[in-house]
Coordinates of C-alpha atoms and ligand atoms in Angstrom, one line a residue:
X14 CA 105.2 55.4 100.8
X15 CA 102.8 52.6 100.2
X16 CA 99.6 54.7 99.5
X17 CA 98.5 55.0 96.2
X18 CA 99.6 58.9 95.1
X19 CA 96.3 59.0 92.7
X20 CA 94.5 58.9 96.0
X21 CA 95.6 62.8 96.5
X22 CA 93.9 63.8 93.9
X23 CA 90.9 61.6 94.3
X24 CA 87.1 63.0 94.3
X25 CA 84.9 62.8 97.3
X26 CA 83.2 59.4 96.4
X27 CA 86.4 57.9 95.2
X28 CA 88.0 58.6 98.5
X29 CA 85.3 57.7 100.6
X30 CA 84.9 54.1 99.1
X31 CA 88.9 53.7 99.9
X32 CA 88.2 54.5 103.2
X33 CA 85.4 52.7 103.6
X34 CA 86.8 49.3 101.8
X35 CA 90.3 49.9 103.9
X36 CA 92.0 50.4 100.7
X37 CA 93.8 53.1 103.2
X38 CA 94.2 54.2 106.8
X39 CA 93.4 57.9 107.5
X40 CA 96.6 57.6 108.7
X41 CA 98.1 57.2 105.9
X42 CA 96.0 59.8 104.1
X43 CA 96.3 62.0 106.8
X44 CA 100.7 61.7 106.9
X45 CA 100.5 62.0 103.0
X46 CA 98.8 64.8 102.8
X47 CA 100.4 66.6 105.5
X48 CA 103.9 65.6 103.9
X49 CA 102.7 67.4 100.2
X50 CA 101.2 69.9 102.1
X51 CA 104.3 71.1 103.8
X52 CA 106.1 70.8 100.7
X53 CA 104.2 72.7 98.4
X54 CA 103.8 75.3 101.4
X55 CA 107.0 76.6 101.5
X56 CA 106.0 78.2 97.8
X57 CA 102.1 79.0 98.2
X58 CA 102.2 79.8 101.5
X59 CA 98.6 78.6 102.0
X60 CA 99.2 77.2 105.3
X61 CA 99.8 79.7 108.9
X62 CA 100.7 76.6 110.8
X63 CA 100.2 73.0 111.1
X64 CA 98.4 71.0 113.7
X65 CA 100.2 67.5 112.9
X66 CA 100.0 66.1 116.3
X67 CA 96.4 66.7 116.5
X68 CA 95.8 65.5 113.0
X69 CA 97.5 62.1 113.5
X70 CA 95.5 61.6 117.0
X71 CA 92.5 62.2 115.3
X72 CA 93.4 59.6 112.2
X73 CA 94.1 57.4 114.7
X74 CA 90.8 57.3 116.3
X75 CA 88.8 57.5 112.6
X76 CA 90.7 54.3 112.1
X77 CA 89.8 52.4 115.2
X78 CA 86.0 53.6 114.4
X79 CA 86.2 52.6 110.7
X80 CA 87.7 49.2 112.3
X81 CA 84.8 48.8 114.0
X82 CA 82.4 49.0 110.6
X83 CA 81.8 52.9 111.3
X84 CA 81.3 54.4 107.6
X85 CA 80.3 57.8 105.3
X86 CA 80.4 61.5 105.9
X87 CA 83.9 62.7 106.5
X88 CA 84.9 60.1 108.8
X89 CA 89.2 59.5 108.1
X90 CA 89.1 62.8 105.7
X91 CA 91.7 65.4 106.0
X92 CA 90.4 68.8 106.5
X93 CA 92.2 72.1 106.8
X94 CA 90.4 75.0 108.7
X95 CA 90.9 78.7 108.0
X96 CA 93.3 80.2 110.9
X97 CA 89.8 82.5 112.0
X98 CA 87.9 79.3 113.3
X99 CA 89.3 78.5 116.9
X100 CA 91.1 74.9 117.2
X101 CA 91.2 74.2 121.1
X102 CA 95.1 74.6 122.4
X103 CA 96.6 75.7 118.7
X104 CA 97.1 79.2 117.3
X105 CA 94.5 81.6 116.1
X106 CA 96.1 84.5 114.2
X107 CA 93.1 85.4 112.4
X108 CA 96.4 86.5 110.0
X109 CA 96.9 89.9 112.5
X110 CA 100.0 90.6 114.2
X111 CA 96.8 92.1 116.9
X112 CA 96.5 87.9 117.4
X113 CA 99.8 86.5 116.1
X114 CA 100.3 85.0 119.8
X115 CA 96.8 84.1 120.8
X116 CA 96.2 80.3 121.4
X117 CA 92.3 79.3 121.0
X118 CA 91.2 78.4 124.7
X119 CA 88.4 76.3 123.3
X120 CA 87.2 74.7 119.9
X121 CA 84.6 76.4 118.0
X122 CA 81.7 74.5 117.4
X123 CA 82.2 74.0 113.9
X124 CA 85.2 72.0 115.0
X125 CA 83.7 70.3 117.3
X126 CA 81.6 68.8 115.2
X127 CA 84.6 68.0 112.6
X128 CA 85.8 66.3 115.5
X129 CA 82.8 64.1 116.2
X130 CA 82.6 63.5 112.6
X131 CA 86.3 62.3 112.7
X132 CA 88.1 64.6 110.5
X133 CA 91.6 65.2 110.9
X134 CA 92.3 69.1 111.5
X135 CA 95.7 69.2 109.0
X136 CA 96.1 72.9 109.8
X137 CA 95.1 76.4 109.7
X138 CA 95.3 78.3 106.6
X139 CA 96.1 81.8 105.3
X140 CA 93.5 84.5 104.8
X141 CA 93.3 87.8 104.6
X142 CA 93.8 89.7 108.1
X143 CA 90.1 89.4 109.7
X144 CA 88.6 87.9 106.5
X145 CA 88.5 91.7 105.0
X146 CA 89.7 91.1 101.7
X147 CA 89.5 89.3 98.1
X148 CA 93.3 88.8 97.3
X149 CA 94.7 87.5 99.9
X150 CA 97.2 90.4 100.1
X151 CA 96.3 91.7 103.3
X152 CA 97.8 88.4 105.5
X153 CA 100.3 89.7 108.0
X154 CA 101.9 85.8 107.4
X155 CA 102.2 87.0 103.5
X156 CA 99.8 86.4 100.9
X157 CA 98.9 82.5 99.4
X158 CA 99.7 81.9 95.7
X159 CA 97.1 80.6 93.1
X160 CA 98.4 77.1 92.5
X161 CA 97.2 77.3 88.9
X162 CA 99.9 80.2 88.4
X163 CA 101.9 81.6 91.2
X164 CA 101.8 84.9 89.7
X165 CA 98.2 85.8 90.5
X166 CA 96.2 86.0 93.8
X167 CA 93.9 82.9 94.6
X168 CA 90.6 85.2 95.8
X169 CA 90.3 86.2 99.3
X170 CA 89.6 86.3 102.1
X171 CA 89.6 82.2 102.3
X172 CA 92.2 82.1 99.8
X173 CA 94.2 79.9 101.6
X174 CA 91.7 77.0 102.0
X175 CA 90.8 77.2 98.4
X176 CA 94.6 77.3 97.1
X177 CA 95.3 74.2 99.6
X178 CA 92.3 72.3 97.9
X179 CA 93.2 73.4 94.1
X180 CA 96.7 72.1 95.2
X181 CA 95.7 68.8 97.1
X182 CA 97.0 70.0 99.8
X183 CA 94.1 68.9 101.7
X184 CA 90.8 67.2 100.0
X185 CA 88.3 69.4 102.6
X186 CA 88.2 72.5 103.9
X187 CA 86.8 75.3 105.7
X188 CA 86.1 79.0 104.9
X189 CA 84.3 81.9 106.2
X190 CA 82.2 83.6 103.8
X191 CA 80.7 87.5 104.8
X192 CA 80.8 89.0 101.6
X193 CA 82.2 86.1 98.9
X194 CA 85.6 85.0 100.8
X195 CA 84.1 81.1 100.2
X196 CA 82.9 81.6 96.6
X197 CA 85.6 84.1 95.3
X198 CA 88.4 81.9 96.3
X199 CA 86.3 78.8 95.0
X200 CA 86.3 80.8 91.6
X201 CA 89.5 82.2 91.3
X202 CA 91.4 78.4 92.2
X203 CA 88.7 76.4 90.3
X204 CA 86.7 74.3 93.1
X205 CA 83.2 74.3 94.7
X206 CA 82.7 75.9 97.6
X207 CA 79.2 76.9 99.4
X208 CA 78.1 79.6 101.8
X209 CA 75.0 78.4 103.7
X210 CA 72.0 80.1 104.2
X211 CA 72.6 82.4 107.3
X212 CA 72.2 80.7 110.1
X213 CA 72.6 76.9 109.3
X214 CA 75.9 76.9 110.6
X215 CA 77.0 78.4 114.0
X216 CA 79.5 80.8 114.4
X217 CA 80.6 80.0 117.9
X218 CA 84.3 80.1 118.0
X219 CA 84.6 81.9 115.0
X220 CA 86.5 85.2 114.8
X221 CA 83.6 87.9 114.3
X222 CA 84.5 90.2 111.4
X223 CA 80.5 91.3 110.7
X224 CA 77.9 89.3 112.5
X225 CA 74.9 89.8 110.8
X226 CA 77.1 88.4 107.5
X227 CA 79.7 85.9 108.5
X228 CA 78.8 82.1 108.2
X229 CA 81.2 79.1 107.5
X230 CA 81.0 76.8 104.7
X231 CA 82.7 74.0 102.9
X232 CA 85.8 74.2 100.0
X233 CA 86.4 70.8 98.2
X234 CA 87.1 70.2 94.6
X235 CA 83.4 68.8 94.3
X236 CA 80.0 69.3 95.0
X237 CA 79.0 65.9 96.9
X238 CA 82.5 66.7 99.6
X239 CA 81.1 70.1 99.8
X240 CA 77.7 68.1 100.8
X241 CA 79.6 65.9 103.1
X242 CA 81.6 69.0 105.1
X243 CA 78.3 70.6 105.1
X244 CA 75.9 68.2 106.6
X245 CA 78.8 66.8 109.6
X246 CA 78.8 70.7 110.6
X247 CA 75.5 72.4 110.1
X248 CA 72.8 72.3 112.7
X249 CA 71.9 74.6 115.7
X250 CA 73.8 75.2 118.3
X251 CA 72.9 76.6 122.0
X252 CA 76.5 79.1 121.9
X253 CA 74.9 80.9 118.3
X254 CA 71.5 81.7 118.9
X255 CA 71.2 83.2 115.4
X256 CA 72.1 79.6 114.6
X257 CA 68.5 77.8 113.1
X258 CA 66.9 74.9 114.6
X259 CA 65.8 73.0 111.7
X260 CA 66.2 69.8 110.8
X261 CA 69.7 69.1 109.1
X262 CA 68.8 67.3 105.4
X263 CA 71.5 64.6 104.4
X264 CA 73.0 66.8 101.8
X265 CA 74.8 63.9 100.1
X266 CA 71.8 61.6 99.9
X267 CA 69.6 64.8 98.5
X268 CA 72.3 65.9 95.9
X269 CA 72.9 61.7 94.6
X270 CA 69.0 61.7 94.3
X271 CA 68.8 64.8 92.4
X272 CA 70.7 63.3 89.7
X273 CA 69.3 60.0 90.3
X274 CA 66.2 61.4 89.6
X275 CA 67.4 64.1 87.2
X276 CA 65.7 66.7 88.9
X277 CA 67.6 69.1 86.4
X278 CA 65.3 68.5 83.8
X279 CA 62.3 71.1 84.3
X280 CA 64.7 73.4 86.3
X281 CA 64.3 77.3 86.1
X282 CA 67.3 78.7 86.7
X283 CA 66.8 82.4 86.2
X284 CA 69.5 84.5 85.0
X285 CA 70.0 88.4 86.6
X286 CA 70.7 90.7 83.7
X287 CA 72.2 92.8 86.2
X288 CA 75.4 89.7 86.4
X289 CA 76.0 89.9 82.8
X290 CA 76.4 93.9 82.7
X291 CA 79.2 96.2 82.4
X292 CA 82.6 95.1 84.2
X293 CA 82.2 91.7 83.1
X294 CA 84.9 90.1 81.5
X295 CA 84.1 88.5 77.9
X296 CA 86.3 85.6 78.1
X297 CA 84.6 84.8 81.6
X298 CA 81.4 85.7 80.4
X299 CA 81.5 83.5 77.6
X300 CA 82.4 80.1 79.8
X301 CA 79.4 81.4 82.1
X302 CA 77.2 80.9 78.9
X303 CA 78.7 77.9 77.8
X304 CA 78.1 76.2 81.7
X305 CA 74.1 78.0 81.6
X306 CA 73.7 75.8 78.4
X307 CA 74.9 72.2 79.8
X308 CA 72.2 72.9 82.2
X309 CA 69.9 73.7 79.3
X310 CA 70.7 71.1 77.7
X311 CA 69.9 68.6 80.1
X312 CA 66.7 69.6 80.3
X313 CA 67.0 73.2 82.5
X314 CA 64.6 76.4 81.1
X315 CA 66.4 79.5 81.0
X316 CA 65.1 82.3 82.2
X317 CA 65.6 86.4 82.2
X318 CA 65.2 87.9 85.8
X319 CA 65.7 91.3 87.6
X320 CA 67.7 92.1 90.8
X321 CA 67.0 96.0 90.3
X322 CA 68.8 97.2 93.5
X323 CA 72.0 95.4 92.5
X324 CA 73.9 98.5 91.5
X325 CA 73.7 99.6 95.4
X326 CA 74.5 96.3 96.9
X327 CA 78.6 97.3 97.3
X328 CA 77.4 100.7 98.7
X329 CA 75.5 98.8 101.3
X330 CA 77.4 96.4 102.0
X331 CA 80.5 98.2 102.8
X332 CA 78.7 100.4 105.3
X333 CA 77.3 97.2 107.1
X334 CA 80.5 95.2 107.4
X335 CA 82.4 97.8 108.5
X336 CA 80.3 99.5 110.9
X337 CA 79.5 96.0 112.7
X338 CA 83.4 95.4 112.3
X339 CA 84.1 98.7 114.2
X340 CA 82.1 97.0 116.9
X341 CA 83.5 93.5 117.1
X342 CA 87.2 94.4 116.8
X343 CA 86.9 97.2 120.0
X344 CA 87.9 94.4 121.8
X345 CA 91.2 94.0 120.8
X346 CA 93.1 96.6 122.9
X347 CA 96.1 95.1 124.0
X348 CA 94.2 95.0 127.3
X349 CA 91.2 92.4 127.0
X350 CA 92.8 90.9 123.6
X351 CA 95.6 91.1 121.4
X352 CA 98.7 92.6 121.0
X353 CA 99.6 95.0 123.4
X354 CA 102.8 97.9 122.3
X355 CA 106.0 97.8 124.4
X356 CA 106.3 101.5 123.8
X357 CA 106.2 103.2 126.9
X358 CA 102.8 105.0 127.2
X359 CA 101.6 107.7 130.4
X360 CA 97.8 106.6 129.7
X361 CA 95.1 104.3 128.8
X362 CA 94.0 105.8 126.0
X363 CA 97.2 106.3 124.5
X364 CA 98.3 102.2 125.1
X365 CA 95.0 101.1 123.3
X366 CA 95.4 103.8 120.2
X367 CA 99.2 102.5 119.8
X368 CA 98.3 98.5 120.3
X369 CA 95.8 99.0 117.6
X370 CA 97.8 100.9 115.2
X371 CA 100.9 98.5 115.9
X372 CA 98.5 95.5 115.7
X373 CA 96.0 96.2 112.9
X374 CA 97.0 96.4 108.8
X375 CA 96.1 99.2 106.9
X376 CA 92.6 97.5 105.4
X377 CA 91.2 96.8 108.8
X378 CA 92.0 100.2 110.1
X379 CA 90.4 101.8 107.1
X380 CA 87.5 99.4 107.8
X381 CA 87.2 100.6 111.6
X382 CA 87.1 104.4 110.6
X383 CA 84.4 103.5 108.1
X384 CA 82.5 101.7 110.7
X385 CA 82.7 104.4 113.4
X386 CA 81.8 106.9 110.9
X387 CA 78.9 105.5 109.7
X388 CA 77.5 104.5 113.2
X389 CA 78.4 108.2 114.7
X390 CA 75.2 110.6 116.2
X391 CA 74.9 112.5 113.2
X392 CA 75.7 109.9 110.6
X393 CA 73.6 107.1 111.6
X394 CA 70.5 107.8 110.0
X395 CA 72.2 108.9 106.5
X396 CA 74.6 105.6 106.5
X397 CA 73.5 102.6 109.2
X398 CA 69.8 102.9 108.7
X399 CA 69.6 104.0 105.5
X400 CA 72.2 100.5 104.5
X401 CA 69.9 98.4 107.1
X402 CA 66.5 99.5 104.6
X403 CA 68.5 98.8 101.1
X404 CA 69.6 95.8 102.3
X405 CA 65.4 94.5 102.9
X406 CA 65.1 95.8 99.0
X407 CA 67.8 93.5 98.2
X408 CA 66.4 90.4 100.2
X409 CA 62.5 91.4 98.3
X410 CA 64.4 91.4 94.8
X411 CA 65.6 88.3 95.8
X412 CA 61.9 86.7 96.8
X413 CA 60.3 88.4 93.4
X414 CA 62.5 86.5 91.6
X415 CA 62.2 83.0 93.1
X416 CA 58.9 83.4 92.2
X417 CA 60.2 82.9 88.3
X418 CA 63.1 80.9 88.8
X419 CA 64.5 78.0 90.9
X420 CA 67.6 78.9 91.3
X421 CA 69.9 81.8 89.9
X422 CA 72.8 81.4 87.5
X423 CA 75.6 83.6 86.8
X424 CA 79.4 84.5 87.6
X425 CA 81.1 84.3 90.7
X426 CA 83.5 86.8 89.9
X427 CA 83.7 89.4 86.9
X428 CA 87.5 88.0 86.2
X429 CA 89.6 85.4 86.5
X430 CA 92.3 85.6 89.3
X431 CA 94.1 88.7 88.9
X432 CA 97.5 89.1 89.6
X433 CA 99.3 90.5 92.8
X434 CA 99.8 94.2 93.1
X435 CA 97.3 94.7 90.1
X436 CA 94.1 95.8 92.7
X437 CA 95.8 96.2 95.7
X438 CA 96.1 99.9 95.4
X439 CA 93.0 100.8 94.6
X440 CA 90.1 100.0 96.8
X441 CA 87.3 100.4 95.0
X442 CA 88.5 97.7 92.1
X443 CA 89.6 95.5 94.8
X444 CA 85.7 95.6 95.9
X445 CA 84.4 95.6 92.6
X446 CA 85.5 91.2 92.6
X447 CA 83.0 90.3 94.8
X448 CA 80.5 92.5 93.0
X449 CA 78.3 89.3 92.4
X450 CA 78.7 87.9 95.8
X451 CA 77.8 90.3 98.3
X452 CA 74.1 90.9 98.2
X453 CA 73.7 87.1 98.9
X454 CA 75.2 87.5 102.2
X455 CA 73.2 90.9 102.8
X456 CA 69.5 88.6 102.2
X457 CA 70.7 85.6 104.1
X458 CA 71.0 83.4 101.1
X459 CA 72.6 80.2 100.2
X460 CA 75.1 80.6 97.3
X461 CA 77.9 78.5 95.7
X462 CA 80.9 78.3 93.5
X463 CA 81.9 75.5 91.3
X464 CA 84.6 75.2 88.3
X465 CA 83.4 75.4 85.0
X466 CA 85.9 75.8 82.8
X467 CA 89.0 78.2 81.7
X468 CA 89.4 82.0 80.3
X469 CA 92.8 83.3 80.6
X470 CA 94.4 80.1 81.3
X471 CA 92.8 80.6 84.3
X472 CA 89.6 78.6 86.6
X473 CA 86.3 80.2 86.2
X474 CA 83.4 79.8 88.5
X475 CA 79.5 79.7 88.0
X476 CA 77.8 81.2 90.9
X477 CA 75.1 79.3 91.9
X478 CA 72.2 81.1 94.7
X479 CA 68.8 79.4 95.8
X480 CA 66.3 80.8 98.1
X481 CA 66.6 80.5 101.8
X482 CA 67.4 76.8 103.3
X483 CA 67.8 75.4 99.9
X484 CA 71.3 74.6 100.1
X485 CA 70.7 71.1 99.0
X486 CA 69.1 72.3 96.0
X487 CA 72.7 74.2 95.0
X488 CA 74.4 71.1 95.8
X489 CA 72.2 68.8 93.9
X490 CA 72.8 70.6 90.6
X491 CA 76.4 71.1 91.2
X492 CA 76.6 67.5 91.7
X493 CA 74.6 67.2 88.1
X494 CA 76.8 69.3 86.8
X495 CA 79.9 67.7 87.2
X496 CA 78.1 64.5 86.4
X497 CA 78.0 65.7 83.3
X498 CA 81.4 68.1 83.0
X499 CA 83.8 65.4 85.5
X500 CA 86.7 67.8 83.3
X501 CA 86.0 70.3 84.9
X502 CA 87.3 68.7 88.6
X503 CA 90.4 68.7 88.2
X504 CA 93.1 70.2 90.4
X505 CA 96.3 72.6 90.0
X506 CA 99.9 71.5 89.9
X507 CA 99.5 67.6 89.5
Ligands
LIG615 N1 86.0 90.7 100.0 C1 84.9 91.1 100.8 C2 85.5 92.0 101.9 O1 86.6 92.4 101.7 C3 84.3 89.9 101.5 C4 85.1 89.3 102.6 C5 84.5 88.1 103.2 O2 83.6 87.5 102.7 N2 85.0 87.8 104.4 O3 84.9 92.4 102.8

């Protein structure tokens, strides 16, 4: 192969400029990558399938438009998409046997847009089944490996997009995040990854797991490809009307000029007492510290906040997900979607109860039984509403304390990657890693995940959150960050 093999493991500006200066083809990038990715797949497993055929098209046409002096964005960059965002003609599993045969019938409009923006689609990657999970272990296709050691679980539910990005088996790619499955992931494999602020981003197309929570985001191993990713897909959409109107910032241009103008310097970042609590492992918590004080040293103020309803933010979030996940997945019957028994069965009832035990895993059944719990006559007032109140306490701790603070520092995830098996029997543990995640999604809010160094042998993330339609703000100091830390970049299994 001609191509230059340091290009794999190039950052987002570095690969931009070859592209741009025709130092080499998306074509070439797009075959390369798709050749290490199905090499290193057959042991992580972060892949469900490949689109190749697609991928190559598309390469084809970035390089006729780069021919003709078209430049920037993502335009000739790989991308891999998680297998819950629909890519028009190519399976959608959403990892359930329930949709292990169902081919998308149209794109969604995220990848629509990655289409306009001229990104080859390399393929779809593992997740846990319907995005309910934070190990990865609940994929009917078998759970991805964390590149870094294949021993431990890389974070869930996106953890196939961030285990194909820690292992350069794609530059880009695209999560879903409802309760941490972008930043979790991000953590545990040691990249950047952002959830938007609800509602910058459609969700057209996009396998509902719980509405009110769900939004897609960017995976890449920096900030300013994060940026990129976010800026060619964000913007509304007349499919998502929850999806917001406003302008779409050039999220590149915004985080370049923060450090540019080093913006970090005067910065509050505010730092929830209720992060650095009980259940928090030293080793990460130490590297947390150690990131909090680059920031500080460049200039950042530190300062103590509050997020007093923390402690209920698992309690509420679990009611919420599941009971709007209860809803969502009633359509998969075996009748209007999914997989359908070949059992013999006398009645209707009895074909959809045995499609949706043979088609559902264990988690999303427990999830369903929550849901339908919590919404029954009877229960709805002592779960749903009294969930749908905690979660406006959250979102007004939230707005007290960007009153203080710019922004809010802490750890994405109490631990570094654990290893398989070691949660997945107990529920409540398995929950417990996204501790720090979760009430972000309940307010709405923009949050992100970026490497900052190493406990355990193992990537740790600093969990970035801004207030609402800030996103550029999480960007820009990521981007200073890593400016200042370029060590902490670097990718798994070189
Ligand atoms: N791990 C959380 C859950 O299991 C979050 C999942 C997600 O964000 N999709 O629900």
């Amino acid at each position: 192969m001609s191509l230059n093999a340091q290009l794999l493991h190039a950052s987002y500006k570095e690969l931009r400029t070859a592209l741009d200066e025709k130092e080499v083809s998306s074509i070439e990038l797009t075959q390369a990558f798709l050749e290490r990715s199905k090499k290193l797949n057959t042991d992580l497993n972060a892949y469900i399938s490949f689109t190749d055929d697609l991928a190559l098209e598309q390469a084809r046409e970035a390089d006729k438009r780069i021919a003709q002096g078209e430049k920037g964005g993502i335009l000739g960059m790989p991308i891999a998409v998680k297998d819950l965002i629909l890519v028009k003609d190519y399976k959608c599993t959403a990892a359930s046997k329930m949709l292990e045969s169902f081919t998308a019938p149209y794109d969604a409009s995220v990848v629509t847009r990655l289409k306009q923006a001229g990104a080859p689609i390399l393929g779809k990657t593992n997740l846990d089944e319907f995005a309910m999970g934070s190990s990865n272990e609940n994929s009917y296709f078998g759970a991805t490996k964390n590149p870094w050691d294949t021993a431990y679980v890389p974070g869930g539910s996106s953890g196939g997009s961030g285990a194909a990005v820690a292992a350069r088996m794609a530059p880009l790619s695209l999560g879903t995040d409802t309760g941490g499955s972008i930043r979790q992931p991000a953590a545990l494999c040691g990249i950047t990854g952002i959830k938007p602020t609800y509602g910058r981003v459609s969700r057209y197309g996009v396998v509902a797991f719980a509405s009110s929570l769900d939004q897609v985001g960017p995976m890449c191993a920096d900030a300013l490809g994060s940026a990129a990713v976010l800026e060619s897909i964000s913007g509304h959409d007349v499919h998502d009307a929850t999806s917001v109107s406003a302008k779409v910032p050039s999220f590149v241009a915004l985080a370049e000029k923060f450090v540019v103008e080093n913006k970090i310097k005067g910065l509050r970042i505010g730092l929830p007492k209720e992060f650095f609590s009980e259940g928090l492992d030293p080793a990460v918590d130490k590297v947390i510290k150690e990131a909090v004080s680059v920031f500080k040293g460049a200039g950042a103020t530190v300062v103590d906040i509050e997020l007093p309803h923390t402690k209920y933010s698992l309690a509420t979030y679990y009611i919420i997900c599941s009971s709007e996940c209860s809803s969502n997945l009633a359509r998969y019957d075996g009748i209007h979607y999914g997989h359908r028994t070949s059992k013999k069965t006398t009645n209707l009832e009895e074909l959809y109860s045995l499609s949706r035990r043979e088609g559902f895993g264990e988690e999303v059944r427990l999830r369903v039984l929550l849901g339908t719990f919590a919404l029954s006559s009877g229960y709805y007032d002592a779960y749903y509403r009294k969930a749908s109140q905690m979660r406006t306490l959250l979102r007004d701790d939230f707005k007290k304390a960007f009153e203080k603070c710019d922004l809010i520092a802490g750890p994405t995830s109490p631990t570094t990657a654990f290893k398989f098996g070691e949660k997945s029997g107990n529920p409540i543990q398995m929950y417990l890693s996204d501790v720090y995640t979760l009430s972000t999604n309940l307010a709405g809010l923009p949050g992100l995940s970026m490497n900052v160094g190493y406990a355990n042998k193992l990537p740790v993330g600093l969990q970035l959150l801004g207030p609402w339609w800030r996103d550029d703000l999480l960007l820009g100091a990521a981007h200073a960050y890593q400016t200042l830390q370029p060590e902490t970049l670097k990718g798994a299994m070189l």
